[in-house]
PDB file of C-alpha atoms in Angstrom:
ATOM      1  CA  MET A 590       3.098   4.539  17.317  1.00 90.00           C
ATOM      2  CA  ARG A 591       6.355   5.137  15.461  1.00 97.00           C
ATOM      3  CA  LEU A 592       6.404   6.586  11.960  1.00 99.00           C
ATOM      4  CA  SER A 593       8.972   6.030   9.255  1.00 99.00           C
ATOM      5  CA  CYS A 594       9.030   6.952   5.586  1.00 99.00           C
ATOM      6  CA  ALA A 595      10.636   5.379   2.522  1.00 99.00           C
ATOM      7  CA  ASP A 596      13.620   7.128   0.982  1.00 99.00           C
ATOM      8  CA  TYR A 597      12.648   5.659  -2.404  1.00 98.00           C
ATOM      9  CA  THR A 598       9.503   7.800  -2.446  1.00 98.00           C
ATOM     10  CA  TRP A 599      11.676  10.473  -4.125  1.00 98.00           C
ATOM     11  CA  PRO A 600      13.984   8.653  -6.553  1.00 97.00           C
ATOM     12  CA  LEU A 601      14.768  11.777  -8.584  1.00 97.00           C
ATOM     13  CA  LEU A 602      16.232  13.670  -5.618  1.00 98.00           C
ATOM     14  CA  PRO A 603      19.690  13.255  -4.098  1.00 98.00           C
ATOM     15  CA  HIS A 604      19.574  10.863  -1.168  1.00 99.00           C
ATOM     16  CA  GLY A 605      20.263  13.588   1.371  1.00 99.00           C
ATOM     17  CA  SER A 606      17.352  15.644   0.063  1.00 99.00           C
ATOM     18  CA  ALA A 607      14.999  12.660   0.307  1.00 99.00           C
ATOM     19  CA  LEU A 608      16.108  12.148   3.910  1.00 99.00           C
ATOM     20  CA  ASP A 609      15.486  15.836   4.603  1.00 99.00           C
ATOM     21  CA  ILE A 610      11.866  15.384   3.499  1.00 99.00           C
ATOM     22  CA  VAL A 611      11.512  12.324   5.732  1.00 99.00           C
ATOM     23  CA  ARG A 612      12.710  14.426   8.651  1.00 99.00           C
ATOM     24  CA  ALA A 613      10.481  17.365   7.678  1.00 99.00           C
ATOM     25  CA  LEU A 614       7.464  15.035   7.749  1.00 99.00           C
ATOM     26  CA  GLY A 615       8.202  14.438  11.419  1.00 99.00           C
ATOM     27  CA  CYS A 616       9.195  10.791  10.994  1.00 99.00           C
ATOM     28  CA  GLU A 617      11.735   9.362  13.387  1.00 98.00           C
ATOM     29  CA  ALA A 618      13.058   6.719  11.005  1.00 99.00           C
ATOM     30  CA  VAL A 619      13.551   5.892   7.338  1.00 99.00           C
ATOM     31  CA  ASP A 620      13.039   2.800   5.195  1.00 99.00           C
ATOM     32  CA  ILE A 621      16.121   2.383   3.017  1.00 99.00           C
ATOM     33  CA  GLY A 622      15.708   0.955  -0.458  1.00 99.00           C
ATOM     34  CA  PHE A 623      18.349  -1.607  -1.475  1.00 99.00           C
ATOM     35  CA  MET A 624      16.953  -2.198  -4.942  1.00 98.00           C
ATOM     36  CA  THR A 625      18.881  -3.139  -8.037  1.00 98.00           C
ATOM     37  CA  GLY A 626      18.736  -0.433 -10.677  1.00 96.00           C
ATOM     38  CA  ARG A 627      16.372   1.945  -8.907  1.00 95.00           C
ATOM     39  CA  SER A 628      17.169   3.025  -5.334  1.00 98.00           C
ATOM     40  CA  HIS A 629      19.554   5.676  -4.056  1.00 98.00           C
ATOM     41  CA  VAL A 630      21.720   2.878  -2.667  1.00 98.00           C
ATOM     42  CA  ARG A 631      22.492   0.575  -5.585  1.00 98.00           C
ATOM     43  CA  PRO A 632      23.263  -3.034  -4.596  1.00 98.00           C
ATOM     44  CA  GLU A 633      25.151  -3.601  -7.828  1.00 98.00           C
ATOM     45  CA  THR A 634      27.487  -0.719  -6.961  1.00 97.00           C
ATOM     46  CA  ALA A 635      27.798  -1.572  -3.275  1.00 98.00           C
ATOM     47  CA  HIS A 636      28.704  -5.216  -3.958  1.00 98.00           C
ATOM     48  CA  GLY A 637      32.235  -5.856  -2.746  1.00 98.00           C
ATOM     49  CA  SER A 638      32.227  -2.794  -0.493  1.00 98.00           C
ATOM     50  CA  ILE A 639      29.051  -3.213   1.551  1.00 99.00           C
ATOM     51  CA  GLY A 640      30.641  -1.851   4.723  1.00 98.00           C
ATOM     52  CA  LEU A 641      31.743   1.335   2.976  1.00 98.00           C
ATOM     53  CA  ALA A 642      28.336   1.914   1.392  1.00 98.00           C
ATOM     54  CA  ALA A 643      26.511   1.195   4.635  1.00 99.00           C
ATOM     55  CA  GLY A 644      28.792   3.483   6.620  1.00 99.00           C
ATOM     56  CA  ALA A 645      28.059   6.395   4.297  1.00 98.00           C
ATOM     57  CA  VAL A 646      24.310   5.769   4.523  1.00 99.00           C
ATOM     58  CA  ARG A 647      24.367   5.420   8.291  1.00 99.00           C
ATOM     59  CA  GLU A 648      26.243   8.701   8.687  1.00 99.00           C
ATOM     60  CA  ARG A 649      23.813  10.446   6.325  1.00 99.00           C
ATOM     61  CA  VAL A 650      20.796   9.076   8.215  1.00 99.00           C
ATOM     62  CA  GLU A 651      22.084   9.720  11.735  1.00 99.00           C
ATOM     63  CA  SER A 652      23.168  13.273  10.897  1.00 99.00           C
ATOM     64  CA  ARG A 653      19.482  14.040  10.370  1.00 99.00           C
ATOM     65  CA  GLY A 654      18.406  12.503  13.655  1.00 99.00           C
ATOM     66  CA  LEU A 655      16.840   9.485  11.967  1.00 99.00           C
ATOM     67  CA  ALA A 656      17.036   5.760  12.630  1.00 99.00           C
ATOM     68  CA  VAL A 657      16.736   3.015  10.019  1.00 99.00           C
ATOM     69  CA  ALA A 658      13.378   1.265  10.332  1.00 99.00           C
ATOM     70  CA  ASP A 659      13.793  -1.268   7.530  1.00 99.00           C
ATOM     71  CA  VAL A 660      15.858  -2.194   4.499  1.00 99.00           C
ATOM     72  CA  PHE A 661      13.776  -3.179   1.472  1.00 99.00           C
ATOM     73  CA  ALA A 662      15.895  -5.575  -0.582  1.00 99.00           C
ATOM     74  CA  ILE A 663      14.762  -6.146  -4.183  1.00 99.00           C
ATOM     75  CA  PRO A 664      17.267  -8.056  -6.319  1.00 98.00           C
ATOM     76  CA  ALA A 665      16.095  -7.210  -9.845  1.00 98.00           C
ATOM     77  CA  ALA A 666      13.921  -4.895 -11.901  1.00 96.00           C
ATOM     78  CA  ASP A 667      11.492  -7.757 -12.563  1.00 97.00           C
ATOM     79  CA  PHE A 668       9.818 -10.201 -10.197  1.00 97.00           C
ATOM     80  CA  GLU A 669      11.045 -13.390 -11.880  1.00 98.00           C
ATOM     81  CA  SER A 670      14.750 -13.415 -12.732  1.00 98.00           C
ATOM     82  CA  LEU A 671      16.087 -13.480  -9.154  1.00 99.00           C
ATOM     83  CA  ALA A 672      12.982 -14.647  -7.325  1.00 99.00           C
ATOM     84  CA  PRO A 673      13.660 -16.923  -4.352  1.00 98.00           C
ATOM     85  CA  ASN A 674      11.633 -19.598  -6.129  1.00 99.00           C
ATOM     86  CA  ASN A 675      13.063 -19.269  -9.636  1.00 99.00           C
ATOM     87  CA  PRO A 676      13.008 -22.788 -11.140  1.00 98.00           C
ATOM     88  CA  ASP A 677      16.640 -22.417 -12.234  1.00 98.00           C
ATOM     89  CA  ALA A 678      19.034 -23.435  -9.440  1.00 98.00           C
ATOM     90  CA  ARG A 679      21.779 -21.067 -10.632  1.00 98.00           C
ATOM     91  CA  ARG A 680      19.347 -18.156 -10.538  1.00 98.00           C
ATOM     92  CA  ARG A 681      18.347 -19.093  -7.000  1.00 98.00           C
ATOM     93  CA  GLU A 682      21.992 -19.061  -5.911  1.00 98.00           C
ATOM     94  CA  LEU A 683      22.542 -15.645  -7.500  1.00 98.00           C
ATOM     95  CA  ALA A 684      19.501 -14.439  -5.586  1.00 99.00           C
ATOM     96  CA  MET A 685      21.008 -15.802  -2.362  1.00 99.00           C
ATOM     97  CA  GLU A 686      24.253 -13.952  -3.065  1.00 98.00           C
ATOM     98  CA  PHE A 687      22.265 -10.740  -3.400  1.00 99.00           C
ATOM     99  CA  PHE A 688      20.422 -11.499  -0.171  1.00 99.00           C
ATOM    100  CA  ALA A 689      23.690 -12.068   1.695  1.00 99.00           C
ATOM    101  CA  ASP A 690      24.774  -8.561   0.650  1.00 99.00           C
ATOM    102  CA  ALA A 691      21.403  -7.203   1.797  1.00 99.00           C
ATOM    103  CA  VAL A 692      21.810  -8.835   5.213  1.00 99.00           C
ATOM    104  CA  ASP A 693      25.297  -7.373   5.606  1.00 99.00           C
ATOM    105  CA  PHE A 694      24.014  -3.947   4.571  1.00 99.00           C
ATOM    106  CA  ALA A 695      20.984  -4.039   6.884  1.00 99.00           C
ATOM    107  CA  ARG A 696      23.116  -5.065   9.831  1.00 99.00           C
ATOM    108  CA  ALA A 697      25.694  -2.360   9.135  1.00 99.00           C
ATOM    109  CA  VAL A 698      23.136   0.463   8.903  1.00 99.00           C
ATOM    110  CA  GLY A 699      21.510  -0.606  12.174  1.00 99.00           C
ATOM    111  CA  ALA A 700      18.189  -1.871  10.815  1.00 99.00           C
ATOM    112  CA  PRO A 701      16.165  -4.244  13.009  1.00 99.00           C
ATOM    113  CA  GLY A 702      15.278  -6.346   9.987  1.00 99.00           C
ATOM    114  CA  LEU A 703      14.762  -6.389   6.275  1.00 99.00           C
ATOM    115  CA  THR A 704      12.035  -6.930   3.718  1.00 99.00           C
ATOM    116  CA  THR A 705      12.247  -8.910   0.502  1.00 99.00           C
ATOM    117  CA  LEU A 706       9.855 -10.283  -2.109  1.00 99.00           C
ATOM    118  CA  PRO A 707       8.261 -13.749  -1.889  1.00 99.00           C
ATOM    119  CA  GLY A 708       8.487 -14.922  -5.493  1.00 99.00           C
ATOM    120  CA  VAL A 709       5.928 -15.664  -8.180  1.00 99.00           C
ATOM    121  CA  VAL A 710       4.125 -18.520  -9.875  1.00 99.00           C
ATOM    122  CA  PHE A 711       6.114 -19.427 -12.993  1.00 98.00           C
ATOM    123  CA  GLY A 712       4.127 -20.179 -16.124  1.00 97.00           C
ATOM    124  CA  ASP A 713       1.355 -22.700 -15.666  1.00 97.00           C
ATOM    125  CA  GLU A 714       2.908 -24.535 -12.723  1.00 98.00           C
ATOM    126  CA  PRO A 715       0.620 -25.399  -9.794  1.00 98.00           C
ATOM    127  CA  PHE A 716       0.519 -22.861  -6.980  1.00 98.00           C
ATOM    128  CA  GLU A 717       1.629 -25.534  -4.494  1.00 98.00           C
ATOM    129  CA  GLN A 718       4.818 -26.155  -6.466  1.00 98.00           C
ATOM    130  CA  ALA A 719       5.709 -22.462  -6.544  1.00 99.00           C
ATOM    131  CA  LEU A 720       4.868 -22.179  -2.854  1.00 99.00           C
ATOM    132  CA  GLU A 721       7.169 -25.044  -1.856  1.00 99.00           C
ATOM    133  CA  ARG A 722      10.153 -23.599  -3.747  1.00 99.00           C
ATOM    134  CA  SER A 723       9.465 -20.190  -2.215  1.00 99.00           C
ATOM    135  CA  ALA A 724       9.285 -21.712   1.256  1.00 99.00           C
ATOM    136  CA  GLN A 725      12.589 -23.515   0.730  1.00 99.00           C
ATOM    137  CA  GLY A 726      14.334 -20.335  -0.357  1.00 99.00           C
ATOM    138  CA  LEU A 727      12.817 -18.223   2.385  1.00 99.00           C
ATOM    139  CA  ARG A 728      13.762 -20.710   5.107  1.00 99.00           C
ATOM    140  CA  ARG A 729      17.394 -20.221   4.097  1.00 99.00           C
ATOM    141  CA  ARG A 730      16.935 -16.467   4.221  1.00 99.00           C
ATOM    142  CA  VAL A 731      15.270 -16.521   7.644  1.00 99.00           C
ATOM    143  CA  ASP A 732      18.219 -18.529   8.965  1.00 99.00           C
ATOM    144  CA  LEU A 733      20.820 -16.246   7.368  1.00 99.00           C
ATOM    145  CA  ALA A 734      19.195 -13.072   8.683  1.00 99.00           C
ATOM    146  CA  GLY A 735      18.514 -14.571  12.097  1.00 99.00           C
ATOM    147  CA  ALA A 736      22.155 -15.599  12.497  1.00 99.00           C
ATOM    148  CA  VAL A 737      23.083 -11.903  12.762  1.00 99.00           C
ATOM    149  CA  GLY A 738      20.032 -10.855  14.781  1.00 99.00           C
ATOM    150  CA  LEU A 739      17.853  -9.576  11.951  1.00 99.00           C
ATOM    151  CA  ALA A 740      14.178 -10.356  11.408  1.00 99.00           C
ATOM    152  CA  LEU A 741      12.953 -11.125   7.900  1.00 99.00           C
ATOM    153  CA  SER A 742       9.619 -10.300   6.340  1.00 99.00           C
ATOM    154  CA  VAL A 743       8.191 -10.548   2.847  1.00 99.00           C
ATOM    155  CA  GLU A 744       5.775  -8.174   1.191  1.00 99.00           C
ATOM    156  CA  PRO A 745       2.707  -9.805  -0.368  1.00 99.00           C
ATOM    157  CA  HIS A 746       2.340  -7.799  -3.558  1.00 98.00           C
ATOM    158  CA  THR A 747       0.430  -7.602  -6.798  1.00 96.00           C
ATOM    159  CA  GLY A 748       1.947 -10.134  -9.178  1.00 97.00           C
ATOM    160  CA  SER A 749       3.438 -12.299  -6.439  1.00 98.00           C
ATOM    161  CA  LEU A 750       2.428 -15.831  -5.540  1.00 98.00           C
ATOM    162  CA  ILE A 751       0.836 -14.488  -2.329  1.00 99.00           C
ATOM    163  CA  ASP A 752      -1.464 -11.845  -3.768  1.00 98.00           C
ATOM    164  CA  THR A 753      -4.375 -12.756  -1.476  1.00 98.00           C
ATOM    165  CA  PRO A 754      -4.484 -12.920   2.327  1.00 99.00           C
ATOM    166  CA  ASP A 755      -5.111 -16.666   2.395  1.00 99.00           C
ATOM    167  CA  LYS A 756      -2.092 -17.379   0.188  1.00 99.00           C
ATOM    168  CA  ALA A 757       0.059 -15.163   2.415  1.00 99.00           C
ATOM    169  CA  ALA A 758      -1.085 -17.146   5.441  1.00 99.00           C
ATOM    170  CA  ARG A 759      -0.127 -20.400   3.711  1.00 99.00           C
ATOM    171  CA  LEU A 760       3.411 -19.173   3.068  1.00 99.00           C
ATOM    172  CA  LEU A 761       3.800 -18.032   6.673  1.00 99.00           C
ATOM    173  CA  ALA A 762       2.711 -21.463   7.880  1.00 99.00           C
ATOM    174  CA  ALA A 763       5.390 -23.074   5.707  1.00 99.00           C
ATOM    175  CA  VAL A 764       8.284 -20.876   6.889  1.00 99.00           C
ATOM    176  CA  PRO A 765       8.816 -20.703  10.667  1.00 99.00           C
ATOM    177  CA  GLY A 766      10.114 -17.314  11.741  1.00 99.00           C
ATOM    178  CA  LEU A 767       9.024 -15.506   8.583  1.00 99.00           C
ATOM    179  CA  MET A 768       6.934 -12.362   9.070  1.00 99.00           C
ATOM    180  CA  LEU A 769       5.150  -9.886   6.821  1.00 99.00           C
ATOM    181  CA  THR A 770       5.799  -6.399   5.638  1.00 99.00           C
ATOM    182  CA  LEU A 771       2.142  -5.606   5.191  1.00 99.00           C
ATOM    183  CA  ASP A 772       0.970  -3.121   2.568  1.00 98.00           C
ATOM    184  CA  TYR A 773      -2.837  -3.107   2.560  1.00 99.00           C
ATOM    185  CA  GLY A 774      -2.774  -1.435  -0.837  1.00 98.00           C
ATOM    186  CA  HIS A 775      -1.797  -4.570  -2.742  1.00 98.00           C
ATOM    187  CA  PHE A 776      -4.642  -6.604  -1.286  1.00 99.00           C
ATOM    188  CA  VAL A 777      -7.157  -3.754  -1.608  1.00 98.00           C
ATOM    189  CA  TYR A 778      -6.150  -3.267  -5.244  1.00 98.00           C
ATOM    190  CA  GLY A 779      -6.969  -6.913  -5.913  1.00 97.00           C
ATOM    191  CA  GLY A 780     -10.384  -6.663  -4.271  1.00 98.00           C
ATOM    192  CA  SER A 781      -9.751  -8.209  -0.851  1.00 98.00           C
ATOM    193  CA  PRO A 782     -12.009  -6.693   1.828  1.00 98.00           C
ATOM    194  CA  GLN A 783     -10.319  -5.274   4.897  1.00 98.00           C
ATOM    195  CA  GLU A 784     -11.840  -7.923   7.156  1.00 98.00           C
ATOM    196  CA  ASP A 785      -9.824 -10.528   5.221  1.00 98.00           C
ATOM    197  CA  ILE A 786      -6.580  -8.550   5.565  1.00 98.00           C
ATOM    198  CA  ASP A 787      -6.780  -7.588   9.253  1.00 98.00           C
ATOM    199  CA  PRO A 788      -6.115 -11.158  10.531  1.00 98.00           C
ATOM    200  CA  LEU A 789      -2.602 -10.878   9.071  1.00 98.00           C
ATOM    201  CA  LEU A 790      -1.702  -8.018  11.439  1.00 98.00           C
ATOM    202  CA  PRO A 791      -0.337 -10.302  14.201  1.00 97.00           C
ATOM    203  CA  HIS A 792       2.192 -11.558  11.629  1.00 98.00           C
ATOM    204  CA  ALA A 793       3.328  -8.059  10.621  1.00 98.00           C
ATOM    205  CA  ARG A 794       6.862  -6.977  11.434  1.00 98.00           C
ATOM    206  CA  HIS A 795       6.544  -3.759   9.436  1.00 99.00           C
ATOM    207  CA  LEU A 796       3.663  -1.846   7.847  1.00 99.00           C
ATOM    208  CA  GLN A 797       3.907   0.092   4.595  1.00 99.00           C
ATOM    209  CA  CYS A 798       1.115   2.659   4.399  1.00 99.00           C
ATOM    210  CA  ARG A 799      -0.440   4.440   1.439  1.00 98.00           C
ATOM    211  CA  ALA A 800      -3.952   5.124   0.290  1.00 98.00           C
ATOM    212  CA  ALA A 801      -5.575   2.606  -2.042  1.00 98.00           C
ATOM    213  CA  ARG A 802      -8.914   1.529  -3.406  1.00 97.00           C
ATOM    214  CA  PRO A 803     -10.068  -1.473  -5.474  1.00 98.00           C
ATOM    215  CA  GLY A 804      -8.334  -1.326  -8.841  1.00 97.00           C
ATOM    216  CA  VAL A 805      -6.019   1.509  -7.748  1.00 97.00           C
ATOM    217  CA  LEU A 806      -2.829   0.489  -5.968  1.00 96.00           C
ATOM    218  CA  GLN A 807      -1.816   4.009  -4.971  1.00 98.00           C
ATOM    219  CA  ALA A 808      -4.539   6.614  -4.509  1.00 97.00           C
ATOM    220  CA  ARG A 809      -5.007  10.045  -3.031  1.00 98.00           C
ATOM    221  CA  VAL A 810      -5.852  10.068   0.665  1.00 98.00           C
ATOM    222  CA  ALA A 811      -9.209  11.639  -0.215  1.00 98.00           C
ATOM    223  CA  GLU A 812     -10.048   8.481  -2.194  1.00 98.00           C
ATOM    224  CA  ASP A 813      -8.686   5.968   0.323  1.00 98.00           C
ATOM    225  CA  THR A 814     -10.803   2.965   1.312  1.00 98.00           C
ATOM    226  CA  VAL A 815      -8.466   1.625   4.029  1.00 99.00           C
ATOM    227  CA  ASP A 816      -9.799   2.218   7.542  1.00 99.00           C
ATOM    228  CA  TRP A 817      -6.543   3.256   9.214  1.00 98.00           C
ATOM    229  CA  ALA A 818      -8.195   3.865  12.579  1.00 98.00           C
ATOM    230  CA  ARG A 819      -9.219   0.227  12.560  1.00 98.00           C
ATOM    231  CA  VAL A 820      -5.700  -0.877  11.575  1.00 98.00           C
ATOM    232  CA  VAL A 821      -4.023   1.154  14.320  1.00 97.00           C
ATOM    233  CA  ALA A 822      -6.535  -0.015  16.927  1.00 96.00           C
ATOM    234  CA  ALA A 823      -6.043  -3.645  15.886  1.00 96.00           C
ATOM    235  CA  LEU A 824      -2.270  -3.346  16.163  1.00 95.00           C
ATOM    236  CA  GLY A 825      -2.586  -2.173  19.754  1.00 85.00           C
ATOM    237  CA  ALA A 826       0.222  -1.804  22.252  1.00 77.00           C
ATOM    238  CA  GLY A 827       1.770  -5.138  21.312  1.00 88.00           C
ATOM    239  CA  TYR A 828       3.110  -3.871  17.982  1.00 94.00           C
ATOM    240  CA  ASP A 829       6.641  -2.509  18.327  1.00 94.00           C
ATOM    241  CA  GLY A 830       7.382  -1.931  14.651  1.00 97.00           C
ATOM    242  CA  TYR A 831       6.994   1.159  12.499  1.00 98.00           C
ATOM    243  CA  LEU A 832       4.207   2.409  10.289  1.00 99.00           C
ATOM    244  CA  ALA A 833       6.000   3.526   7.152  1.00 99.00           C
ATOM    245  CA  LEU A 834       4.656   6.154   4.793  1.00 99.00           C
ATOM    246  CA  GLU A 835       5.339   4.415   1.492  1.00 98.00           C
ATOM    247  CA  TYR A 836       4.130   6.390  -1.452  1.00 98.00           C
ATOM    248  CA  VAL A 837       6.286   5.626  -4.470  1.00 97.00           C
ATOM    249  CA  TRP A 838       6.923   7.405  -7.751  1.00 95.00           C
ATOM    250  CA  GLN A 839       7.203   5.045 -10.705  1.00 91.00           C
ATOM    251  CA  GLU A 840       5.288   4.229 -13.870  1.00 88.00           C
ATOM    252  CA  TRP A 841       4.426   0.703 -12.681  1.00 88.00           C
ATOM    253  CA  MET A 842       0.739   0.459 -11.787  1.00 86.00           C
ATOM    254  CA  ASP A 843       0.335   4.213 -12.471  1.00 86.00           C
ATOM    255  CA  CYS A 844       2.158   5.058  -9.253  1.00 90.00           C
ATOM    256  CA  ASP A 845       3.356   8.360 -10.732  1.00 92.00           C
ATOM    257  CA  ARG A 846      -0.076  10.015 -10.608  1.00 94.00           C
ATOM    258  CA  VAL A 847      -0.023  11.559  -7.112  1.00 96.00           C
ATOM    259  CA  ASP A 848       1.861  14.292  -5.265  1.00 96.00           C
ATOM    260  CA  THR A 849       4.014  12.121  -3.036  1.00 98.00           C
ATOM    261  CA  VAL A 850       4.959  14.911  -0.626  1.00 98.00           C
ATOM    262  CA  ALA A 851       1.407  16.131  -0.064  1.00 98.00           C
ATOM    263  CA  GLU A 852      -0.129  12.662   0.138  1.00 98.00           C
ATOM    264  CA  SER A 853       2.568  11.488   2.564  1.00 99.00           C
ATOM    265  CA  ALA A 854       1.797  14.451   4.814  1.00 99.00           C
ATOM    266  CA  LEU A 855      -1.947  13.856   4.601  1.00 99.00           C
ATOM    267  CA  LEU A 856      -1.611  10.161   5.403  1.00 99.00           C
ATOM    268  CA  ARG A 857       0.732  10.991   8.276  1.00 99.00           C
ATOM    269  CA  ASP A 858      -2.029  13.125   9.760  1.00 99.00           C
ATOM    270  CA  VAL A 859      -4.565  10.314   9.329  1.00 99.00           C
ATOM    271  CA  LEU A 860      -2.270   7.869  11.127  1.00 98.00           C
ATOM    272  CA  LEU A 861      -1.508  10.295  13.955  1.00 98.00           C
ATOM    273  CA  ALA A 862      -5.217  10.976  14.437  1.00 98.00           C
ATOM    274  CA  ALA A 863      -5.860   7.231  14.540  1.00 97.00           C
ATOM    275  CA  ALA A 864      -3.154   6.809  17.173  1.00 96.00           C
ATOM    276  CA  ARG A 865      -4.642   9.586  19.302  1.00 95.00           C
ATOM    277  CA  ALA A 866      -8.103   8.045  19.051  1.00 94.00           C
ATOM    278  CA  THR A 867      -6.777   4.629  20.036  1.00 91.00           C
ATOM    279  CA  ALA A 868      -4.876   6.082  22.989  1.00 86.00           C
ATOM    280  CA  GLY A 869      -7.962   7.996  24.104  1.00 78.00           C
ATOM    281  CA  ALA A 870     -10.134   4.904  23.912  1.00 78.00           C
ATOM    282  CA  GLY A 871      -7.621   3.001  26.020  1.00 62.00           C
ATOM    283  CA  ALA A 872      -7.573   5.702  28.681  1.00 53.00           C
ATOM    284  CA  ARG A 873     -11.335   5.617  29.174  1.00 57.00           C
TER     285      ARG A 873
END
């Protein structure tokens, strides 16, 4: 099992200091945020000089003995304006321009792939209509990323059009080559039982890990309802991606209520114990 940690867990710290914490947690890799208006690396600033921005990040990461596990590309501060399925064609093209920058950045920092958001249901439109536009936009993105050797995954999240496991499965079926960045917390928050989420694991390229419980997107480890031992055992030896510690600090969904350093360390220990138990069971 390989552990990574998100640099955007500590948005108030200089980027180098956030990377130092990732290293101090014992992680071998980092998830880099490429998020308009909020991450250490700002897409709006890097635009036009992606190679320069990526080179600086890569040097900063490698000097700490870290690899890049994933680039999380979020084009706007809201879920709608640059969604891949925005009903406005001009907005969709602006979103594709952002994604092209994200692909160039991910390739230049040495990431194996990147994560983006799947889109939303707009107004009172039927789910199927939103799903088809999302699938069209994501097919283009899978092709663009794949052309330079990068895998693409989307994160099913609260507020997205795939906020339940069955909806996520429908999007995957509509977009060949698309995978998931799976954060159990979003599904658990919405009330999905773990037995409904686990079948998505074979489609996971990347896992984002934090404690959660129904109605609470980001919880203390002591209050966690996710059975991580079961998750790690289900992944098995066939999973070659990372498990990313992904506590965040932001007002959205009350995600500023926990000690992100302490909870990241506690969850790390839970995941390592789960990996040891799985390895021991396999040796018997």
